[in-house]
């Protein structure tokens, strides 16, 4: 379901927000996304629901009661890589199919998806070769750290998967020319301003327009990993284990862009 009035018929967990070390507070809003987002987001589901969705895909599109939900051709097409992922760290994905994020864990193939609303985060990882699907739904706290700890252990034990080590800068970060990256980047509802302060990179991630009340602006220090990949600080444990990947790239027409949270902001100034 996608509406809060539908969820009222069931036990539902509220999202919680707060600083580390303090008691979390219930989020003051359920969702800031418009009703039109229903087809691609705002979905309310249990962990069991998500596991059954994964099982249906592992069974080639057939549900537990033998009802065919998707054709085998559709299931296969969703697992076919359509595009490589410029940011291979935020959701640890190497590429994208039609909806699924796709993973290559040292030769072991997998698929899944992450999702979030206000104070709530969800993670699904599926390993077809082992017939394993692991679902984690949370309603607050350091979700990304919890995901990493649980999935590293469970996927290793159940599916012989070695997940990547936590993303972060090297002990001695490289020296990077920041001048080509400085500027203003904008996507729907977000403006990202990249500057250079005393030789170090800095970004301000600000919600605007219809999303202006989503959060206070985020101040992010950029620690170089490479000439185009940076480890961003100060974003919060819900989104990353320690550092948020900030990846600079170019669109097909040559326009500069930056990926934060897997979302692309083209350079506008």
PDB file of C-alpha atoms in Angstrom:
ATOM      1  CA  UNK A   1       0.000   0.000   0.000  1.00  0.00           C
ATOM      2  CA  UNK A   2       1.098   3.606  -0.435  1.00  0.00           C
ATOM      3  CA  UNK A   3      -1.174   5.711   1.815  1.00  0.00           C
ATOM      4  CA  UNK A   4      -0.994   6.289   5.586  1.00  0.00           C
ATOM      5  CA  UNK A   5      -4.750   5.859   5.928  1.00  0.00           C
ATOM      6  CA  UNK A   6      -4.341   2.353   4.498  1.00  0.00           C
ATOM      7  CA  UNK A   7      -1.537   1.596   6.959  1.00  0.00           C
ATOM      8  CA  UNK A   8      -3.775   2.521   9.899  1.00  0.00           C
ATOM      9  CA  UNK A   9      -5.489  -0.872   9.557  1.00  0.00           C
ATOM     10  CA  UNK A  10      -2.258  -2.609  10.560  1.00  0.00           C
ATOM     11  CA  UNK A  11       0.545  -2.338  13.088  1.00  0.00           C
ATOM     12  CA  UNK A  12       2.940   0.164  11.544  1.00  0.00           C
ATOM     13  CA  UNK A  13       6.326   1.412  12.757  1.00  0.00           C
ATOM     14  CA  UNK A  14       6.861   5.169  12.808  1.00  0.00           C
ATOM     15  CA  UNK A  15      10.113   6.680  11.576  1.00  0.00           C
ATOM     16  CA  UNK A  16      12.349   8.105  14.298  1.00  0.00           C
ATOM     17  CA  UNK A  17      14.968  10.842  14.161  1.00  0.00           C
ATOM     18  CA  UNK A  18      17.588  12.121  16.570  1.00  0.00           C
ATOM     19  CA  UNK A  19      21.238  12.489  17.367  1.00  0.00           C
ATOM     20  CA  UNK A  20      23.470   9.603  18.376  1.00  0.00           C
ATOM     21  CA  UNK A  21      23.455   8.972  22.129  1.00  0.00           C
ATOM     22  CA  UNK A  22      20.046  10.533  22.663  1.00  0.00           C
ATOM     23  CA  UNK A  23      16.602   8.963  22.777  1.00  0.00           C
ATOM     24  CA  UNK A  24      15.081   9.075  19.281  1.00  0.00           C
ATOM     25  CA  UNK A  25      11.936  11.109  18.655  1.00  0.00           C
ATOM     26  CA  UNK A  26       9.088  10.102  16.328  1.00  0.00           C
ATOM     27  CA  UNK A  27       9.323  11.872  12.978  1.00  0.00           C
ATOM     28  CA  UNK A  28       6.871  14.755  12.696  1.00  0.00           C
ATOM     29  CA  UNK A  29       5.905  13.791   9.139  1.00  0.00           C
ATOM     30  CA  UNK A  30       5.212  10.455   7.517  1.00  0.00           C
ATOM     31  CA  UNK A  31       6.370  11.414   4.037  1.00  0.00           C
ATOM     32  CA  UNK A  32       7.099  14.560   2.029  1.00  0.00           C
ATOM     33  CA  UNK A  33       6.741  12.910  -1.367  1.00  0.00           C
ATOM     34  CA  UNK A  34       3.707  13.859  -3.489  1.00  0.00           C
ATOM     35  CA  UNK A  35       0.867  11.419  -4.134  1.00  0.00           C
ATOM     36  CA  UNK A  36       2.109  11.066  -7.701  1.00  0.00           C
ATOM     37  CA  UNK A  37       5.184   9.288  -6.290  1.00  0.00           C
ATOM     38  CA  UNK A  38       3.061   6.245  -5.426  1.00  0.00           C
ATOM     39  CA  UNK A  39       4.031   4.187  -8.496  1.00  0.00           C
ATOM     40  CA  UNK A  40       7.753   4.392  -7.692  1.00  0.00           C
ATOM     41  CA  UNK A  41       7.915   5.023  -3.952  1.00  0.00           C
ATOM     42  CA  UNK A  42       5.964   5.606  -0.736  1.00  0.00           C
ATOM     43  CA  UNK A  43       5.422   1.850  -0.541  1.00  0.00           C
ATOM     44  CA  UNK A  44       4.494   0.446   2.880  1.00  0.00           C
ATOM     45  CA  UNK A  45       5.517  -3.179   3.284  1.00  0.00           C
ATOM     46  CA  UNK A  46       6.641  -5.675   5.892  1.00  0.00           C
ATOM     47  CA  UNK A  47       9.943  -7.524   5.781  1.00  0.00           C
ATOM     48  CA  UNK A  48       7.927 -10.630   4.908  1.00  0.00           C
ATOM     49  CA  UNK A  49       6.311  -8.801   1.982  1.00  0.00           C
ATOM     50  CA  UNK A  50       9.705  -7.850   0.601  1.00  0.00           C
ATOM     51  CA  UNK A  51      11.049 -11.385   1.100  1.00  0.00           C
ATOM     52  CA  UNK A  52       8.070 -12.801  -0.804  1.00  0.00           C
ATOM     53  CA  UNK A  53       8.740 -10.335  -3.630  1.00  0.00           C
ATOM     54  CA  UNK A  54      12.335 -11.593  -3.785  1.00  0.00           C
ATOM     55  CA  UNK A  55      11.180 -15.218  -3.700  1.00  0.00           C
ATOM     56  CA  UNK A  56       8.832 -14.566  -6.608  1.00  0.00           C
ATOM     57  CA  UNK A  57      11.756 -13.258  -8.674  1.00  0.00           C
ATOM     58  CA  UNK A  58      13.943 -16.214  -7.678  1.00  0.00           C
ATOM     59  CA  UNK A  59      11.107 -18.486  -8.870  1.00  0.00           C
ATOM     60  CA  UNK A  60      11.070 -16.854 -12.307  1.00  0.00           C
ATOM     61  CA  UNK A  61       7.999 -14.718 -11.658  1.00  0.00           C
ATOM     62  CA  UNK A  62       5.800 -17.291  -9.891  1.00  0.00           C
ATOM     63  CA  UNK A  63       4.294 -16.544  -6.444  1.00  0.00           C
ATOM     64  CA  UNK A  64       4.096 -18.981  -3.520  1.00  0.00           C
ATOM     65  CA  UNK A  65       0.554 -20.007  -4.506  1.00  0.00           C
ATOM     66  CA  UNK A  66       1.787 -20.836  -8.060  1.00  0.00           C
ATOM     67  CA  UNK A  67       0.229 -17.701  -9.546  1.00  0.00           C
ATOM     68  CA  UNK A  68       2.366 -16.301 -12.332  1.00  0.00           C
ATOM     69  CA  UNK A  69       2.944 -12.618 -11.537  1.00  0.00           C
ATOM     70  CA  UNK A  70       5.648 -11.837 -14.114  1.00  0.00           C
ATOM     71  CA  UNK A  71       6.777 -13.627 -17.220  1.00  0.00           C
ATOM     72  CA  UNK A  72      10.153 -15.338 -17.173  1.00  0.00           C
ATOM     73  CA  UNK A  73      11.261 -12.919 -19.893  1.00  0.00           C
ATOM     74  CA  UNK A  74      10.403  -9.924 -17.702  1.00  0.00           C
ATOM     75  CA  UNK A  75      12.241 -11.339 -14.691  1.00  0.00           C
ATOM     76  CA  UNK A  76      15.308 -11.984 -16.846  1.00  0.00           C
ATOM     77  CA  UNK A  77      15.201  -8.516 -18.418  1.00  0.00           C
ATOM     78  CA  UNK A  78      15.134  -6.865 -14.980  1.00  0.00           C
ATOM     79  CA  UNK A  79      18.431  -8.607 -14.172  1.00  0.00           C
ATOM     80  CA  UNK A  80      20.126  -7.548 -17.402  1.00  0.00           C
ATOM     81  CA  UNK A  81      22.596  -4.720 -16.810  1.00  0.00           C
ATOM     82  CA  UNK A  82      21.372  -1.559 -18.532  1.00  0.00           C
ATOM     83  CA  UNK A  83      23.924   0.908 -17.211  1.00  0.00           C
ATOM     84  CA  UNK A  84      27.051   0.889 -15.075  1.00  0.00           C
ATOM     85  CA  UNK A  85      26.867   2.716 -11.763  1.00  0.00           C
ATOM     86  CA  UNK A  86      29.064   5.857 -11.539  1.00  0.00           C
ATOM     87  CA  UNK A  87      28.779   5.591  -7.737  1.00  0.00           C
ATOM     88  CA  UNK A  88      29.689   2.029  -6.754  1.00  0.00           C
ATOM     89  CA  UNK A  89      29.611   2.647  -3.000  1.00  0.00           C
ATOM     90  CA  UNK A  90      26.368   4.263  -1.796  1.00  0.00           C
ATOM     91  CA  UNK A  91      24.338   1.104  -2.351  1.00  0.00           C
ATOM     92  CA  UNK A  92      27.422  -0.995  -3.252  1.00  0.00           C
ATOM     93  CA  UNK A  93      26.012  -1.517  -6.750  1.00  0.00           C
ATOM     94  CA  UNK A  94      28.088  -2.206  -9.836  1.00  0.00           C
ATOM     95  CA  UNK A  95      25.213  -1.487 -12.232  1.00  0.00           C
ATOM     96  CA  UNK A  96      21.463  -1.203 -12.717  1.00  0.00           C
ATOM     97  CA  UNK A  97      18.925  -3.359 -14.447  1.00  0.00           C
ATOM     98  CA  UNK A  98      15.279  -2.408 -14.959  1.00  0.00           C
ATOM     99  CA  UNK A  99      14.630  -1.490 -11.329  1.00  0.00           C
ATOM    100  CA  UNK A 100      17.122  -3.769  -9.614  1.00  0.00           C
ATOM    101  CA  UNK A 101      20.547  -2.718  -8.442  1.00  0.00           C
ATOM    102  CA  UNK A 102      23.060  -5.345  -9.570  1.00  0.00           C
ATOM    103  CA  UNK A 103      26.058  -6.615  -7.584  1.00  0.00           C
ATOM    104  CA  UNK A 104      29.218  -8.538  -8.378  1.00  0.00           C
ATOM    105  CA  UNK A 105      30.786  -9.804  -5.150  1.00  0.00           C
ATOM    106  CA  UNK A 106      34.077 -11.226  -6.447  1.00  0.00           C
ATOM    107  CA  UNK A 107      32.237 -13.195  -9.109  1.00  0.00           C
ATOM    108  CA  UNK A 108      29.102 -13.968  -7.079  1.00  0.00           C
ATOM    109  CA  UNK A 109      26.186 -12.207  -8.746  1.00  0.00           C
ATOM    110  CA  UNK A 110      23.343 -10.591  -6.833  1.00  0.00           C
ATOM    111  CA  UNK A 111      20.531  -8.061  -7.045  1.00  0.00           C
ATOM    112  CA  UNK A 112      18.462  -5.942  -4.698  1.00  0.00           C
ATOM    113  CA  UNK A 113      17.375  -2.429  -3.829  1.00  0.00           C
ATOM    114  CA  UNK A 114      17.534   0.152  -1.038  1.00  0.00           C
ATOM    115  CA  UNK A 115      14.861   2.630   0.002  1.00  0.00           C
ATOM    116  CA  UNK A 116      14.181   5.334   2.560  1.00  0.00           C
ATOM    117  CA  UNK A 117      11.592   7.704   3.934  1.00  0.00           C
ATOM    118  CA  UNK A 118      11.760   9.998   6.963  1.00  0.00           C
ATOM    119  CA  UNK A 119      13.601   7.991   9.597  1.00  0.00           C
ATOM    120  CA  UNK A 120      12.972   4.675   7.835  1.00  0.00           C
ATOM    121  CA  UNK A 121      15.362   2.654   5.697  1.00  0.00           C
ATOM    122  CA  UNK A 122      15.099  -0.624   3.824  1.00  0.00           C
ATOM    123  CA  UNK A 123      17.652  -2.998   2.307  1.00  0.00           C
ATOM    124  CA  UNK A 124      17.222  -6.089   0.114  1.00  0.00           C
ATOM    125  CA  UNK A 125      20.014  -8.309  -1.170  1.00  0.00           C
ATOM    126  CA  UNK A 126      19.372 -11.467  -3.201  1.00  0.00           C
ATOM    127  CA  UNK A 127      21.953 -14.104  -4.175  1.00  0.00           C
ATOM    128  CA  UNK A 128      20.349 -16.359  -6.834  1.00  0.00           C
ATOM    129  CA  UNK A 129      23.160 -18.944  -6.870  1.00  0.00           C
ATOM    130  CA  UNK A 130      22.541 -19.629  -3.164  1.00  0.00           C
ATOM    131  CA  UNK A 131      18.770 -19.101  -3.213  1.00  0.00           C
ATOM    132  CA  UNK A 132      19.211 -16.505  -0.473  1.00  0.00           C
ATOM    133  CA  UNK A 133      17.355 -13.227   0.119  1.00  0.00           C
ATOM    134  CA  UNK A 134      18.008 -11.003   3.132  1.00  0.00           C
ATOM    135  CA  UNK A 135      15.680  -8.128   4.059  1.00  0.00           C
ATOM    136  CA  UNK A 136      16.276  -5.415   6.649  1.00  0.00           C
ATOM    137  CA  UNK A 137      13.697  -2.725   7.445  1.00  0.00           C
ATOM    138  CA  UNK A 138      14.491  -0.138  10.142  1.00  0.00           C
ATOM    139  CA  UNK A 139      12.691   2.854  11.618  1.00  0.00           C
ATOM    140  CA  UNK A 140      15.561   4.981  12.862  1.00  0.00           C
ATOM    141  CA  UNK A 141      19.133   5.085  14.089  1.00  0.00           C
ATOM    142  CA  UNK A 142      22.364   4.229  12.275  1.00  0.00           C
ATOM    143  CA  UNK A 143      20.683   2.146   9.615  1.00  0.00           C
ATOM    144  CA  UNK A 144      23.626   1.971   7.249  1.00  0.00           C
ATOM    145  CA  UNK A 145      25.978   0.733   9.952  1.00  0.00           C
ATOM    146  CA  UNK A 146      23.442  -1.875  11.032  1.00  0.00           C
ATOM    147  CA  UNK A 147      22.954  -3.008   7.423  1.00  0.00           C
ATOM    148  CA  UNK A 148      26.701  -3.345   6.854  1.00  0.00           C
ATOM    149  CA  UNK A 149      27.341  -5.349  10.009  1.00  0.00           C
ATOM    150  CA  UNK A 150      24.411  -7.729   9.509  1.00  0.00           C
ATOM    151  CA  UNK A 151      24.794  -8.269   5.789  1.00  0.00           C
ATOM    152  CA  UNK A 152      28.542  -8.846   5.892  1.00  0.00           C
ATOM    153  CA  UNK A 153      27.984 -11.625   8.403  1.00  0.00           C
ATOM    154  CA  UNK A 154      24.798 -13.135   6.980  1.00  0.00           C
ATOM    155  CA  UNK A 155      25.784 -13.126   3.307  1.00  0.00           C
ATOM    156  CA  UNK A 156      29.173 -14.615   4.139  1.00  0.00           C
ATOM    157  CA  UNK A 157      27.566 -17.408   6.183  1.00  0.00           C
ATOM    158  CA  UNK A 158      24.572 -18.116   3.943  1.00  0.00           C
ATOM    159  CA  UNK A 159      25.864 -17.364   0.443  1.00  0.00           C
ATOM    160  CA  UNK A 160      29.693 -17.291   0.586  1.00  0.00           C
ATOM    161  CA  UNK A 161      29.619 -13.589  -0.316  1.00  0.00           C
ATOM    162  CA  UNK A 162      32.408 -11.225   0.681  1.00  0.00           C
ATOM    163  CA  UNK A 163      30.999  -7.713   0.757  1.00  0.00           C
ATOM    164  CA  UNK A 164      33.286  -4.704   0.097  1.00  0.00           C
ATOM    165  CA  UNK A 165      35.031  -3.016   2.983  1.00  0.00           C
ATOM    166  CA  UNK A 166      33.528   0.273   4.238  1.00  0.00           C
ATOM    167  CA  UNK A 167      33.998   3.221   1.894  1.00  0.00           C
ATOM    168  CA  UNK A 168      36.441   5.881   3.019  1.00  0.00           C
ATOM    169  CA  UNK A 169      39.543   7.863   2.068  1.00  0.00           C
ATOM    170  CA  UNK A 170      43.035   6.348   2.038  1.00  0.00           C
ATOM    171  CA  UNK A 171      45.392   7.027   4.930  1.00  0.00           C
ATOM    172  CA  UNK A 172      47.156   9.565   2.733  1.00  0.00           C
ATOM    173  CA  UNK A 173      44.539  11.217   0.479  1.00  0.00           C
ATOM    174  CA  UNK A 174      45.815  12.269  -2.953  1.00  0.00           C
ATOM    175  CA  UNK A 175      46.309  15.901  -3.909  1.00  0.00           C
ATOM    176  CA  UNK A 176      43.468  16.902  -6.232  1.00  0.00           C
ATOM    177  CA  UNK A 177      42.846  19.956  -8.421  1.00  0.00           C
ATOM    178  CA  UNK A 178      39.462  21.132  -7.148  1.00  0.00           C
ATOM    179  CA  UNK A 179      39.050  24.042  -9.572  1.00  0.00           C
ATOM    180  CA  UNK A 180      37.190  22.072 -12.304  1.00  0.00           C
ATOM    181  CA  UNK A 181      34.746  20.739  -9.709  1.00  0.00           C
ATOM    182  CA  UNK A 182      33.850  24.008  -7.959  1.00  0.00           C
ATOM    183  CA  UNK A 183      30.405  25.323  -8.834  1.00  0.00           C
ATOM    184  CA  UNK A 184      26.676  24.886  -8.351  1.00  0.00           C
ATOM    185  CA  UNK A 185      24.873  21.646  -9.141  1.00  0.00           C
ATOM    186  CA  UNK A 186      21.108  21.264  -9.145  1.00  0.00           C
ATOM    187  CA  UNK A 187      18.558  18.501  -9.385  1.00  0.00           C
ATOM    188  CA  UNK A 188      14.871  18.534  -8.573  1.00  0.00           C
ATOM    189  CA  UNK A 189      14.494  19.809  -5.004  1.00  0.00           C
ATOM    190  CA  UNK A 190      18.233  19.985  -4.235  1.00  0.00           C
ATOM    191  CA  UNK A 191      21.049  22.500  -4.789  1.00  0.00           C
ATOM    192  CA  UNK A 192      24.650  21.418  -4.152  1.00  0.00           C
ATOM    193  CA  UNK A 193      27.285  24.133  -3.871  1.00  0.00           C
ATOM    194  CA  UNK A 194      30.914  22.984  -4.114  1.00  0.00           C
ATOM    195  CA  UNK A 195      33.674  25.328  -2.971  1.00  0.00           C
ATOM    196  CA  UNK A 196      37.341  25.224  -2.029  1.00  0.00           C
ATOM    197  CA  UNK A 197      38.276  26.267   1.508  1.00  0.00           C
ATOM    198  CA  UNK A 198      41.947  26.546   2.433  1.00  0.00           C
ATOM    199  CA  UNK A 199      42.840  24.017  -0.215  1.00  0.00           C
ATOM    200  CA  UNK A 200      40.159  21.522   0.813  1.00  0.00           C
ATOM    201  CA  UNK A 201      36.864  20.711  -0.855  1.00  0.00           C
ATOM    202  CA  UNK A 202      33.541  21.560   0.764  1.00  0.00           C
ATOM    203  CA  UNK A 203      29.926  21.071  -0.296  1.00  0.00           C
ATOM    204  CA  UNK A 204      26.608  22.414   0.953  1.00  0.00           C
ATOM    205  CA  UNK A 205      23.664  20.113   0.202  1.00  0.00           C
ATOM    206  CA  UNK A 206      20.483  22.173   0.445  1.00  0.00           C
ATOM    207  CA  UNK A 207      16.855  21.186  -0.057  1.00  0.00           C
ATOM    208  CA  UNK A 208      14.828  23.756  -2.033  1.00  0.00           C
ATOM    209  CA  UNK A 209      11.437  24.308  -3.653  1.00  0.00           C
ATOM    210  CA  UNK A 210       8.950  21.603  -2.688  1.00  0.00           C
ATOM    211  CA  UNK A 211      11.559  19.825  -0.555  1.00  0.00           C
ATOM    212  CA  UNK A 212      12.799  22.890   1.365  1.00  0.00           C
ATOM    213  CA  UNK A 213      11.460  21.643   4.709  1.00  0.00           C
ATOM    214  CA  UNK A 214      12.913  18.149   4.367  1.00  0.00           C
ATOM    215  CA  UNK A 215      16.088  18.952   6.319  1.00  0.00           C
ATOM    216  CA  UNK A 216      18.494  21.689   7.295  1.00  0.00           C
ATOM    217  CA  UNK A 217      21.338  22.205   4.787  1.00  0.00           C
ATOM    218  CA  UNK A 218      24.091  19.601   5.129  1.00  0.00           C
ATOM    219  CA  UNK A 219      27.686  20.842   5.441  1.00  0.00           C
ATOM    220  CA  UNK A 220      29.997  18.257   3.877  1.00  0.00           C
ATOM    221  CA  UNK A 221      33.798  18.246   3.908  1.00  0.00           C
ATOM    222  CA  UNK A 222      35.208  16.488   0.835  1.00  0.00           C
ATOM    223  CA  UNK A 223      38.221  14.220   1.461  1.00  0.00           C
ATOM    224  CA  UNK A 224      39.811  13.027  -1.810  1.00  0.00           C
ATOM    225  CA  UNK A 225      39.765   9.341  -2.709  1.00  0.00           C
ATOM    226  CA  UNK A 226      40.690  10.002  -6.342  1.00  0.00           C
ATOM    227  CA  UNK A 227      40.520  12.946  -8.755  1.00  0.00           C
ATOM    228  CA  UNK A 228      36.740  12.568  -9.041  1.00  0.00           C
ATOM    229  CA  UNK A 229      35.686  10.560  -5.979  1.00  0.00           C
ATOM    230  CA  UNK A 230      35.494  12.096  -2.509  1.00  0.00           C
ATOM    231  CA  UNK A 231      34.557  10.881   0.950  1.00  0.00           C
ATOM    232  CA  UNK A 232      31.981  13.271   2.375  1.00  0.00           C
ATOM    233  CA  UNK A 233      31.766  13.854   6.128  1.00  0.00           C
ATOM    234  CA  UNK A 234      28.936  14.963   8.388  1.00  0.00           C
ATOM    235  CA  UNK A 235      26.077  13.318   6.506  1.00  0.00           C
ATOM    236  CA  UNK A 236      24.928  10.941   9.239  1.00  0.00           C
ATOM    237  CA  UNK A 237      25.077   7.224   9.935  1.00  0.00           C
ATOM    238  CA  UNK A 238      21.660   6.605   8.379  1.00  0.00           C
ATOM    239  CA  UNK A 239      23.128   7.224   4.943  1.00  0.00           C
ATOM    240  CA  UNK A 240      26.649   5.870   5.204  1.00  0.00           C
ATOM    241  CA  UNK A 241      28.874   3.897   7.570  1.00  0.00           C
ATOM    242  CA  UNK A 242      31.363   6.705   8.043  1.00  0.00           C
ATOM    243  CA  UNK A 243      31.636   8.636   4.792  1.00  0.00           C
ATOM    244  CA  UNK A 244      29.184   9.516   2.047  1.00  0.00           C
ATOM    245  CA  UNK A 245      30.533   8.922  -1.489  1.00  0.00           C
ATOM    246  CA  UNK A 246      30.541  12.127  -3.548  1.00  0.00           C
ATOM    247  CA  UNK A 247      31.291  11.274  -7.168  1.00  0.00           C
ATOM    248  CA  UNK A 248      31.944  13.810  -9.925  1.00  0.00           C
ATOM    249  CA  UNK A 249      31.369  12.776 -13.528  1.00  0.00           C
ATOM    250  CA  UNK A 250      30.021  13.999 -16.864  1.00  0.00           C
ATOM    251  CA  UNK A 251      26.780  13.394 -18.690  1.00  0.00           C
ATOM    252  CA  UNK A 252      26.748  12.175 -22.288  1.00  0.00           C
ATOM    253  CA  UNK A 253      26.524  15.778 -23.556  1.00  0.00           C
ATOM    254  CA  UNK A 254      29.636  16.755 -21.599  1.00  0.00           C
ATOM    255  CA  UNK A 255      27.840  18.557 -18.771  1.00  0.00           C
ATOM    256  CA  UNK A 256      29.576  18.147 -15.432  1.00  0.00           C
ATOM    257  CA  UNK A 257      27.574  16.485 -12.656  1.00  0.00           C
ATOM    258  CA  UNK A 258      27.881  15.194  -9.121  1.00  0.00           C
ATOM    259  CA  UNK A 259      26.340  12.071  -7.588  1.00  0.00           C
ATOM    260  CA  UNK A 260      25.350  12.207  -3.904  1.00  0.00           C
ATOM    261  CA  UNK A 261      23.148   9.463  -2.538  1.00  0.00           C
ATOM    262  CA  UNK A 262      23.183   7.873  -6.035  1.00  0.00           C
ATOM    263  CA  UNK A 263      21.266  10.875  -7.434  1.00  0.00           C
ATOM    264  CA  UNK A 264      22.731  13.006 -10.203  1.00  0.00           C
ATOM    265  CA  UNK A 265      22.929  16.793  -9.996  1.00  0.00           C
ATOM    266  CA  UNK A 266      24.013  18.458 -13.263  1.00  0.00           C
ATOM    267  CA  UNK A 267      26.308  21.507 -13.020  1.00  0.00           C
ATOM    268  CA  UNK A 268      24.399  24.746 -13.633  1.00  0.00           C
ATOM    269  CA  UNK A 269      26.961  27.403 -12.682  1.00  0.00           C
TER     270      UNK A 269
END
